[in-house]
PDB file of C-alpha atoms in Angstrom:
ATOM      1  CA  UNK Q  13      71.058-103.613 -88.620  1.00  0.00           C
ATOM      2  CA  UNK Q  14      71.568 -99.835 -88.167  1.00  0.00           C
ATOM      3  CA  UNK Q  15      68.642 -98.162 -85.639  1.00  0.00           C
ATOM      4  CA  UNK Q  16      69.237 -94.932 -87.875  1.00  0.00           C
ATOM      5  CA  UNK Q  17      69.849 -94.283 -91.338  1.00  0.00           C
ATOM      6  CA  UNK Q  18      71.309 -91.283 -92.446  1.00  0.00           C
ATOM      7  CA  UNK Q  19      70.060 -89.706 -95.328  1.00  0.00           C
ATOM      8  CA  UNK Q  20      70.773 -86.608 -97.470  1.00  0.00           C
ATOM      9  CA  UNK Q  21      68.899 -83.353 -96.883  1.00  0.00           C
ATOM     10  CA  UNK Q  22      66.932 -82.072 -99.888  1.00  0.00           C
ATOM     11  CA  UNK Q  23      63.581 -82.405-101.493  1.00  0.00           C
ATOM     12  CA  UNK Q  24      62.343 -83.015-104.690  1.00  0.00           C
ATOM     13  CA  UNK Q  25      61.861 -80.089-106.934  1.00  0.00           C
ATOM     14  CA  UNK Q  26      65.171 -78.469-105.354  1.00  0.00           C
ATOM     15  CA  UNK Q  27      67.879 -78.128-107.576  1.00  0.00           C
ATOM     16  CA  UNK Q  28      71.470 -78.603-106.613  1.00  0.00           C
ATOM     17  CA  UNK Q  29      75.054 -78.584-108.348  1.00  0.00           C
ATOM     18  CA  UNK Q  30      77.262 -81.543-107.162  1.00  0.00           C
ATOM     19  CA  UNK Q  31      81.013 -80.298-107.051  1.00  0.00           C
ATOM     20  CA  UNK Q  32      82.128 -83.797-106.651  1.00  0.00           C
ATOM     21  CA  UNK Q  33      80.299 -85.179-109.853  1.00  0.00           C
ATOM     22  CA  UNK Q  34      80.249 -81.980-111.669  1.00  0.00           C
ATOM     23  CA  UNK Q  35      76.526 -82.228-112.479  1.00  0.00           C
ATOM     24  CA  UNK Q  36      73.013 -80.803-111.604  1.00  0.00           C
ATOM     25  CA  UNK Q  37      70.667 -82.762-109.834  1.00  0.00           C
ATOM     26  CA  UNK Q  38      67.369 -82.896-108.371  1.00  0.00           C
ATOM     27  CA  UNK Q  39      66.571 -83.089-104.964  1.00  0.00           C
ATOM     28  CA  UNK Q  40      68.513 -85.194-102.367  1.00  0.00           C
ATOM     29  CA  UNK Q  41      71.365 -87.307-104.658  1.00  0.00           C
ATOM     30  CA  UNK Q  42      74.756 -86.613-103.304  1.00  0.00           C
ATOM     31  CA  UNK Q  43      75.477 -85.719 -99.745  1.00  0.00           C
ATOM     32  CA  UNK Q  44      74.950 -81.950 -98.485  1.00  0.00           C
ATOM     33  CA  UNK Q  45      78.596 -81.120 -98.100  1.00  0.00           C
ATOM     34  CA  UNK Q  46      79.269 -81.983-102.098  1.00  0.00           C
ATOM     35  CA  UNK Q  47      76.246 -79.755-103.042  1.00  0.00           C
ATOM     36  CA  UNK Q  48      75.586 -75.976-104.033  1.00  0.00           C
ATOM     37  CA  UNK Q  49      72.266 -75.152-103.559  1.00  0.00           C
ATOM     38  CA  UNK Q  50      69.142 -75.178-103.628  1.00  0.00           C
ATOM     39  CA  UNK Q  51      68.163 -73.346-106.874  1.00  0.00           C
ATOM     40  CA  UNK Q  52      64.733 -72.673-107.970  1.00  0.00           C
ATOM     41  CA  UNK Q  53      65.583 -74.045-111.585  1.00  0.00           C
ATOM     42  CA  UNK Q  54      68.043 -76.719-113.164  1.00  0.00           C
ATOM     43  CA  UNK Q  55      69.438 -73.633-115.188  1.00  0.00           C
ATOM     44  CA  UNK Q  56      70.059 -71.750-112.131  1.00  0.00           C
ATOM     45  CA  UNK Q  57      71.904 -74.873-110.566  1.00  0.00           C
ATOM     46  CA  UNK Q  58      74.200 -75.189-113.953  1.00  0.00           C
ATOM     47  CA  UNK Q  59      75.533 -71.730-113.175  1.00  0.00           C
ATOM     48  CA  UNK Q  60      76.403 -72.530-109.394  1.00  0.00           C
ATOM     49  CA  UNK Q  61      80.078 -72.477-109.865  1.00  0.00           C
ATOM     50  CA  UNK Q  62      79.877 -69.107-111.994  1.00  0.00           C
ATOM     51  CA  UNK Q  63      77.806 -67.768-109.839  1.00  0.00           C
ATOM     52  CA  UNK Q  64      80.212 -68.884-106.578  1.00  0.00           C
ATOM     53  CA  UNK Q  65      83.037 -67.226-108.456  1.00  0.00           C
ATOM     54  CA  UNK Q  66      81.003 -63.802-108.877  1.00  0.00           C
ATOM     55  CA  UNK Q  67      80.055 -63.834-105.289  1.00  0.00           C
ATOM     56  CA  UNK Q  68      83.629 -64.417-104.043  1.00  0.00           C
ATOM     57  CA  UNK Q  69      84.973 -61.393-106.299  1.00  0.00           C
ATOM     58  CA  UNK Q  70      82.346 -59.050-105.105  1.00  0.00           C
ATOM     59  CA  UNK Q  71      83.189 -60.037-101.395  1.00  0.00           C
ATOM     60  CA  UNK Q  72      86.725 -60.163-101.861  1.00  0.00           C
ATOM     61  CA  UNK Q  73      86.515 -56.525-103.178  1.00  0.00           C
ATOM     62  CA  UNK Q  74      83.926 -55.186-100.817  1.00  0.00           C
ATOM     63  CA  UNK Q  75      85.318 -52.678 -98.836  1.00  0.00           C
ATOM     64  CA  UNK Q  76      83.491 -53.862 -95.827  1.00  0.00           C
ATOM     65  CA  UNK Q  77      85.488 -57.036 -95.555  1.00  0.00           C
ATOM     66  CA  UNK Q  78      89.006 -55.716 -95.716  1.00  0.00           C
ATOM     67  CA  UNK Q  79      90.844 -57.405 -92.820  1.00  0.00           C
ATOM     68  CA  UNK Q  80      94.260 -56.596 -94.834  1.00  0.00           C
ATOM     69  CA  UNK Q  81      94.072 -53.127 -94.425  1.00  0.00           C
ATOM     70  CA  UNK Q  82      94.612 -50.956 -91.423  1.00  0.00           C
ATOM     71  CA  UNK Q  83      91.350 -49.432 -89.970  1.00  0.00           C
ATOM     72  CA  UNK Q  84      91.196 -45.880 -88.899  1.00  0.00           C
ATOM     73  CA  UNK Q  85      89.712 -44.597 -85.732  1.00  0.00           C
ATOM     74  CA  UNK Q  86      91.332 -44.638 -82.038  1.00  0.00           C
ATOM     75  CA  UNK Q  87      93.451 -47.459 -81.164  1.00  0.00           C
TER      76      UNK Q  87
END
């Protein structure tokens, strides 16, 4: 018998999107590494992949994070 049981992190009332099962879930159903969230509502959780794509695109186009361009200034 194990002394410590590994549980999933999260609480009922928090909504997540499970990328492994591709579904919205409430509270700690799947392990944290497979979830996006928490979100305030099931609707927000359902849009998790779309939200992630939008944020990635914003970050990709943010001039503050352009590592592939030469930086100005004294080197």
